[in-house]
Short mmCIF file of C-alpha atoms in Angstrom, two decimals:
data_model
loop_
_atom_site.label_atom_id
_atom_site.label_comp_id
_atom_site.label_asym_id
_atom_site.label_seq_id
_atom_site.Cartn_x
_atom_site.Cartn_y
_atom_site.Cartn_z
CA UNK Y 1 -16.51 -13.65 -3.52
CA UNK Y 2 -18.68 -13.29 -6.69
CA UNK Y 3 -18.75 -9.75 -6.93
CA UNK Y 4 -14.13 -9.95 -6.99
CA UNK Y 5 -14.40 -13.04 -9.44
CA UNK Y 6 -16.64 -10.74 -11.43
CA UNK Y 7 -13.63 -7.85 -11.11
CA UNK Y 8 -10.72 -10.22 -12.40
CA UNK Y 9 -10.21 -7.89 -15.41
CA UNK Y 10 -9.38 -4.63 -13.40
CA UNK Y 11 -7.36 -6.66 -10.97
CA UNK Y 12 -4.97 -8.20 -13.93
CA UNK Y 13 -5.05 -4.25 -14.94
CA UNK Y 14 -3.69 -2.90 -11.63
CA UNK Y 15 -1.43 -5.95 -11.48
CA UNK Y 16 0.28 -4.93 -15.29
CA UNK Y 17 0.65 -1.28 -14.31
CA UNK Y 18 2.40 -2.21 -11.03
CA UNK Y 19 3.94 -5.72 -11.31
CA UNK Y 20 7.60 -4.30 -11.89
CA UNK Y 21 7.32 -1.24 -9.32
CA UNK Y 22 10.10 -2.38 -6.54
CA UNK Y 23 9.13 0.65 -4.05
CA UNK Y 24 5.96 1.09 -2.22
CA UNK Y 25 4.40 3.86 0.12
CA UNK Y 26 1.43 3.20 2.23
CA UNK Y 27 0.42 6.62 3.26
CA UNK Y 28 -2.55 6.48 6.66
CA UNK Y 29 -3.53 9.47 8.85
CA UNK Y 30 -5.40 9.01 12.00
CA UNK Y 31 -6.67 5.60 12.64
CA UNK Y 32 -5.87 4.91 9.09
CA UNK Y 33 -1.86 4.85 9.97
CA UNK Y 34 -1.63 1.47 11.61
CA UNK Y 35 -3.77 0.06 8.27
CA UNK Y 36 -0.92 1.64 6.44
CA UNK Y 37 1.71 0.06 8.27
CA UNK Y 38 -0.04 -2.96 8.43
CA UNK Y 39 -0.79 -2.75 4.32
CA UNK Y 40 2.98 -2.14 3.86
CA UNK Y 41 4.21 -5.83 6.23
CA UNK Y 42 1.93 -7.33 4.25
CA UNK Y 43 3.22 -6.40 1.30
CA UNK Y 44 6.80 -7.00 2.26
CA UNK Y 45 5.95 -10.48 3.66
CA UNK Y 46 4.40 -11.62 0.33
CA UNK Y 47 6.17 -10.13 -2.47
CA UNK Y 48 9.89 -9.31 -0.55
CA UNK Y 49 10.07 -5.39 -2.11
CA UNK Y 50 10.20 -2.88 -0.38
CA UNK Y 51 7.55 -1.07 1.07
CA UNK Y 52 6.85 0.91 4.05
CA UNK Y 53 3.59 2.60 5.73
CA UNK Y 54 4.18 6.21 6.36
CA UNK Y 55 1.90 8.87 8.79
CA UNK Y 56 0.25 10.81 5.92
CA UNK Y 57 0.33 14.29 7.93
CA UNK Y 58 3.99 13.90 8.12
CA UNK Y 59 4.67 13.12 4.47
CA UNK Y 60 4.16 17.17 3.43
CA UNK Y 61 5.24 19.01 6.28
CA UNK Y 62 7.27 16.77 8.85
CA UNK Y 63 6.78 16.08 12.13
CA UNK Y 64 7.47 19.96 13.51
CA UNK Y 65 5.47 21.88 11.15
#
């Protein structure tokens, strides 16, 4: 808990760069996808933009390549 009160500053930082974004991609491959999906809910339950978690192998290439 210390060590994120002591990180307020870059936290306020990521907040101005990103407080008017209204679209979100969570990108996850491997065991990493349902913490993207997961990342993305959250995000959509607590702020109501929209966001959505995405298989990262898929993103370049598509499913068939």
């Amino acid at each position: 808990m210390n060590e994120l009160l002591d990180n307020q500053k870059s936290i306020y930082e990521c907040a101005d760069q990103y407080y008017q974004t209204q679209n979100f991609l969570f990108l996850g491959r491997s065991f990493n996808y349902p913490t993207a999906l997961e990342g993305a809910l959250k995000l959509k339950e607590i702020s109501y933009i929209h966001a959505e978690g995405y298989a990262a192998g898929e993103m370049k290439h598509g499913p068939l390549a």
